[in-house]
Amino acid sequence: MLVNAKEILNKAKEGKYAIPHFNINNLEWTRFILEECENNNSPVILGVSEGAAKYMGGFNVVSAMVKELDKSLNIHVPVVLHLDHGSSVENAKKAIDNDFTSVMIDASTYDLDTNINMTKEVVEYAKKFNVTVEAEVGHIGGTEDGISAELAYAKVEDAVRLYKETNIDFIAPALGSVHGIYKGEPRLDFNKMKQIAELTNIPLVLHGGSGIDDEKIKQAINSGICKININTELQIVWSNAVREFIKTNNAYDPRKIIKAGEEAMKKEIKNKIELMGSLNKA
Ligand code: 13P
């Protein structure tokens, strides 16, 4: 069942757990994620970066694929089709026009006024279609889709302004997490996290959820995080399993090769669901 993110994130906020956002990269990944979330009765957010959408053939192809898989796999858990890091108002609108149920507008590289204006425009459009909106403040560093950026911690007052002036549904304040592999220990600012959660009273999003130890993930959830984005850790477990399979099998059938990572990926998805507390929360 495709839904927007409002209800599942608000429930997570009340129940003090988080909903996993797993990035999808192809049809097989989408199937593995949907099946494992269904098996664990967990709501799920399928994150689609602009790069991944382009790779798969465009927003229209992605949404047709997700809708059809949802039906043919007989998925009952709530599934959100979410644009991850939409870089322009135009792209966010395009995702909405192609039946995405949730979008992120990431105008965090602009000054705060521009970020607010761009976000507002997306929110106004999204509300007409019952689509939820996430926005970013400060700047999440690291590498994603081959693009690297420096981390800039969000200011509490900027997060509050972004929320109050745009009416977004959930907010991603950059508070020490980065995309990709961490160099050294992640240094999350839990105090600011709590302050932003209290002052905005909307669900908070943790990007760069891979590579953060379990205790810190739990502390983040206790500090107001309700959505945790995972991409790199699934890529690592999948590619390790595929590499091992190719080393020990003379495989050339692409279906067998891609599928070789299924078990490892599903195991990791289950771990994340248990860690985030979304087990049986569908
Ligand atoms: P990771 O690279 O840590 O998995 O983060 C993914 C992410 O935040 C997508 O928006």
Coordinates of C-alpha atoms and ligand atoms in Angstrom, one line a residue:
M1 CA 0.0 0.0 0.0
L2 CA 1.6 3.3 -1.1
V3 CA 1.1 6.1 1.4
N4 CA 2.6 9.4 2.3
A5 CA 4.9 9.6 5.2
K6 CA 2.8 11.6 7.6
E7 CA 0.9 9.0 9.5
I8 CA 3.7 6.5 9.9
L9 CA 6.2 9.1 11.0
N10 CA 3.8 10.7 13.5
K11 CA 3.1 7.2 14.9
A12 CA 6.9 6.6 15.2
K13 CA 7.3 9.9 17.0
E14 CA 4.6 9.0 19.5
G15 CA 5.9 5.5 20.0
K16 CA 9.6 6.6 20.1
Y17 CA 10.9 4.4 17.3
A18 CA 12.1 5.1 13.8
I19 CA 11.0 4.1 10.3
P20 CA 13.7 2.8 8.0
H21 CA 14.4 4.7 4.8
F22 CA 16.3 2.4 2.5
N23 CA 17.6 3.7 -0.8
I24 CA 16.7 1.7 -3.9
N25 CA 18.9 1.2 -6.8
N26 CA 17.2 -1.3 -9.1
L27 CA 14.3 -3.7 -9.3
E28 CA 15.9 -6.4 -7.3
W29 CA 16.8 -4.1 -4.4
T30 CA 13.2 -2.9 -4.4
R31 CA 11.9 -6.4 -4.2
F32 CA 14.3 -7.5 -1.5
I33 CA 13.4 -4.5 0.7
L34 CA 9.7 -4.8 0.2
E35 CA 9.7 -8.6 0.9
E36 CA 11.8 -8.2 4.1
C37 CA 9.8 -5.3 5.4
E38 CA 6.6 -7.3 4.8
N39 CA 8.1 -10.3 6.6
N40 CA 8.8 -8.1 9.6
N41 CA 5.6 -6.2 9.4
S42 CA 7.5 -2.9 9.3
P43 CA 6.5 0.3 7.4
V44 CA 9.2 1.3 5.0
I45 CA 10.3 4.4 3.1
L46 CA 11.9 3.7 -0.3
G47 CA 14.3 6.5 -0.9
V48 CA 15.1 7.4 -4.5
S49 CA 18.0 9.7 -5.2
E50 CA 18.0 11.7 -8.4
G51 CA 20.9 9.7 -9.6
A52 CA 19.2 6.4 -8.9
A53 CA 16.0 7.6 -10.6
K54 CA 18.0 8.5 -13.7
Y55 CA 19.8 5.1 -13.6
M56 CA 16.5 3.3 -13.5
G57 CA 15.0 5.2 -16.4
G58 CA 13.3 8.2 -14.8
F59 CA 10.7 9.0 -12.1
N60 CA 7.9 7.4 -14.2
V61 CA 9.7 4.1 -14.5
V62 CA 10.5 4.0 -10.7
S63 CA 7.0 4.8 -9.7
A64 CA 5.5 2.2 -12.1
M65 CA 7.9 -0.4 -10.9
V66 CA 7.3 0.3 -7.2
K67 CA 3.5 0.3 -7.6
E68 CA 3.5 -2.9 -9.6
L69 CA 5.9 -4.7 -7.3
D70 CA 3.7 -3.6 -4.3
K71 CA 0.8 -5.2 -6.0
S72 CA 2.3 -8.3 -7.4
L73 CA 4.3 -9.1 -4.2
N74 CA 1.1 -8.6 -2.2
I75 CA 2.6 -6.1 0.1
H76 CA 0.4 -5.0 3.0
V77 CA 2.8 -2.8 5.0
P78 CA 2.7 0.9 4.4
V79 CA 5.2 1.9 1.7
V80 CA 6.4 5.4 1.0
L81 CA 7.9 6.3 -2.4
H82 CA 10.2 9.2 -1.4
L83 CA 12.4 11.4 -3.5
D84 CA 15.8 11.7 -1.6
H85 CA 17.6 15.0 -1.9
G86 CA 15.6 16.7 -4.6
S87 CA 18.0 19.4 -5.8
S88 CA 15.4 21.7 -7.4
V89 CA 11.8 22.7 -7.1
E90 CA 11.3 21.5 -10.7
N91 CA 12.6 18.0 -9.8
A92 CA 10.5 17.8 -6.7
K93 CA 7.4 18.7 -8.7
K94 CA 8.3 16.2 -11.4
A95 CA 8.5 13.4 -8.8
I96 CA 5.1 14.5 -7.4
D97 CA 3.7 14.5 -10.9
N98 CA 4.9 10.9 -11.3
D99 CA 3.1 9.7 -8.2
F100 CA 5.9 9.8 -5.6
T101 CA 4.1 10.0 -2.2
S102 CA 6.8 12.0 -0.5
V103 CA 9.6 14.3 -1.5
M104 CA 12.7 15.9 0.0
I105 CA 13.7 19.3 -1.3
D106 CA 17.3 19.8 -0.4
A107 CA 18.1 23.5 -0.8
S108 CA 20.6 23.3 2.0
T109 CA 23.5 24.5 -0.1
Y110 CA 21.7 27.9 -0.6
D111 CA 21.4 30.6 2.0
L112 CA 18.5 30.1 4.5
D113 CA 16.1 32.6 2.8
T114 CA 16.5 30.8 -0.5
N115 CA 16.2 27.4 1.2
I116 CA 12.9 28.6 2.8
N117 CA 11.5 30.0 -0.4
M118 CA 12.3 26.9 -2.5
T119 CA 10.9 24.6 0.3
K120 CA 7.8 26.7 0.5
E121 CA 7.1 26.4 -3.2
V122 CA 7.5 22.6 -3.0
V123 CA 5.2 22.4 0.1
E124 CA 2.5 24.5 -1.6
Y125 CA 2.5 22.2 -4.6
A126 CA 2.9 18.9 -2.6
K127 CA -0.1 19.7 -0.4
K128 CA -2.4 19.7 -3.4
F129 CA -1.5 16.1 -4.0
N130 CA -1.4 15.0 -0.4
V131 CA 2.4 14.5 -0.7
T132 CA 4.6 14.9 2.4
V133 CA 7.8 17.1 2.3
E134 CA 11.1 16.9 4.0
A135 CA 13.7 19.7 4.0
E136 CA 17.3 19.9 5.1
V137 CA 19.0 22.6 7.2
G138 CA 22.7 22.9 7.9
H139 CA 24.5 20.5 5.4
I140 CA 25.0 16.8 5.6
G141 CA 28.5 16.0 4.5
G142 CA 30.1 12.9 3.0
T143 CA 29.6 11.3 -0.4
E144 CA 26.4 10.3 -2.2
D145 CA 25.7 9.7 -5.8
G146 CA 29.4 10.5 -6.4
I147 CA 29.0 14.0 -5.0
S148 CA 31.0 15.0 -2.0
A149 CA 30.2 17.8 0.5
E150 CA 31.5 19.3 3.7
L151 CA 29.4 18.8 6.9
A152 CA 27.9 22.0 8.3
Y153 CA 26.0 21.6 11.6
A154 CA 22.5 23.1 11.6
K155 CA 21.7 26.0 13.9
V156 CA 18.6 25.5 16.1
E157 CA 17.1 28.8 15.1
D158 CA 17.5 28.1 11.4
A159 CA 15.7 24.7 11.8
V160 CA 12.9 26.5 13.7
R161 CA 12.6 29.1 11.0
L162 CA 12.6 26.6 8.2
Y163 CA 9.8 24.6 9.8
K164 CA 7.7 27.6 10.8
E165 CA 7.9 29.4 7.5
T166 CA 7.3 26.4 5.3
N167 CA 5.1 24.0 7.1
I168 CA 7.2 21.0 6.1
D169 CA 6.1 17.6 7.5
F170 CA 9.6 16.5 8.7
I171 CA 13.0 18.0 8.9
A172 CA 16.6 16.8 8.4
P173 CA 18.9 18.9 10.5
A174 CA 22.6 18.2 9.8
L175 CA 23.9 17.3 13.2
G176 CA 27.1 15.4 12.6
S177 CA 26.1 12.5 10.4
V178 CA 27.5 12.1 6.9
H179 CA 26.7 10.1 3.8
G180 CA 28.9 7.2 2.8
I181 CA 31.7 5.8 4.9
Y182 CA 32.7 7.7 8.1
K183 CA 36.3 8.9 8.5
G184 CA 36.6 8.5 12.3
E185 CA 33.8 8.5 14.8
P186 CA 30.4 10.2 14.0
R187 CA 30.0 13.1 16.4
L188 CA 26.3 13.7 16.7
D189 CA 24.9 16.7 18.5
F190 CA 22.2 15.1 20.6
N191 CA 21.5 18.3 22.5
K192 CA 20.6 20.3 19.4
M193 CA 18.6 17.3 18.2
K194 CA 16.5 17.4 21.3
Q195 CA 16.1 21.2 21.1
I196 CA 15.0 21.1 17.4
A197 CA 12.6 18.2 18.1
E198 CA 11.0 20.1 21.0
L199 CA 10.8 23.5 19.3
T200 CA 9.4 22.2 16.0
N201 CA 7.4 19.2 17.3
I202 CA 7.7 17.4 14.0
P203 CA 9.6 14.1 13.2
L204 CA 13.3 14.5 12.7
V205 CA 15.3 12.7 10.0
L206 CA 18.8 11.2 10.4
H207 CA 20.7 11.0 7.1
G208 CA 23.9 9.1 6.9
G209 CA 22.5 6.3 9.1
S210 CA 25.1 3.8 8.0
G211 CA 28.2 3.3 10.2
I212 CA 26.6 4.8 13.3
D213 CA 26.8 2.4 16.3
D214 CA 23.6 1.0 17.8
E215 CA 23.8 2.9 21.0
K216 CA 24.0 6.2 19.1
I217 CA 21.1 5.2 16.9
K218 CA 19.0 4.5 20.0
Q219 CA 20.1 7.8 21.5
A220 CA 19.2 9.6 18.3
I221 CA 15.7 8.0 18.4
N222 CA 15.3 9.1 22.0
S223 CA 16.3 12.6 20.9
G224 CA 13.5 12.9 18.3
I225 CA 14.8 11.0 15.2
C226 CA 11.9 9.2 13.5
K227 CA 13.3 8.4 10.1
I228 CA 16.8 6.9 9.5
N229 CA 18.3 6.8 6.0
I230 CA 20.3 3.8 5.1
N231 CA 22.1 3.2 1.8
T232 CA 25.8 2.5 2.2
E233 CA 25.4 -0.4 4.6
L234 CA 23.1 -2.2 2.2
Q235 CA 25.5 -1.5 -0.7
I236 CA 28.4 -3.0 1.4
V237 CA 26.7 -6.2 2.5
W238 CA 25.2 -6.7 -1.0
S239 CA 28.5 -6.1 -2.8
N240 CA 30.5 -8.3 -0.4
A241 CA 28.2 -11.2 -0.9
V242 CA 28.2 -10.8 -4.7
R243 CA 32.0 -10.5 -4.8
E244 CA 32.3 -13.8 -2.8
F245 CA 29.8 -15.5 -5.1
I246 CA 31.6 -14.5 -8.2
K247 CA 34.9 -15.6 -6.7
T248 CA 33.6 -19.1 -5.9
N249 CA 31.3 -19.6 -8.9
N250 CA 31.8 -19.4 -12.6
A251 CA 28.6 -17.3 -12.8
Y252 CA 27.6 -15.2 -15.7
D253 CA 23.8 -15.1 -15.4
P254 CA 23.1 -11.6 -14.2
R255 CA 20.0 -12.8 -12.3
K256 CA 22.1 -15.2 -10.2
I257 CA 24.8 -12.6 -9.6
I258 CA 22.4 -9.9 -8.4
K259 CA 20.5 -12.4 -6.3
A260 CA 23.7 -13.6 -4.6
G261 CA 23.4 -10.5 -2.4
E262 CA 19.7 -11.1 -1.5
E263 CA 20.2 -13.0 1.7
A264 CA 22.9 -10.7 3.1
M265 CA 20.8 -7.7 2.3
K266 CA 17.6 -9.1 3.9
K267 CA 19.6 -10.0 7.0
E268 CA 20.8 -6.4 7.3
I269 CA 17.3 -5.0 6.6
K270 CA 16.0 -7.1 9.5
N271 CA 18.8 -5.9 11.8
K272 CA 17.9 -2.3 11.0
I273 CA 14.2 -2.9 11.6
E274 CA 14.9 -4.4 15.0
L275 CA 17.3 -1.7 15.9
M276 CA 15.0 1.1 14.9
G277 CA 12.0 -0.5 16.6
S278 CA 9.7 -0.6 13.6
L279 CA 9.2 -4.4 13.9
N280 CA 5.4 -5.1 13.8
K281 CA 4.6 -1.4 13.6
A282 CA 2.8 -1.7 10.2
Ligands
13P1 P1 24.3 6.4 4.2 O1 25.3 6.7 3.1 O2 24.9 6.5 5.6 O3 23.7 5.0 4.1 O4 23.1 7.4 4.2 C1 22.2 7.4 3.2 C2 21.3 8.6 3.2 O5 21.4 9.4 4.1 C3 20.5 8.9 2.0 O6 19.9 10.1 2.0

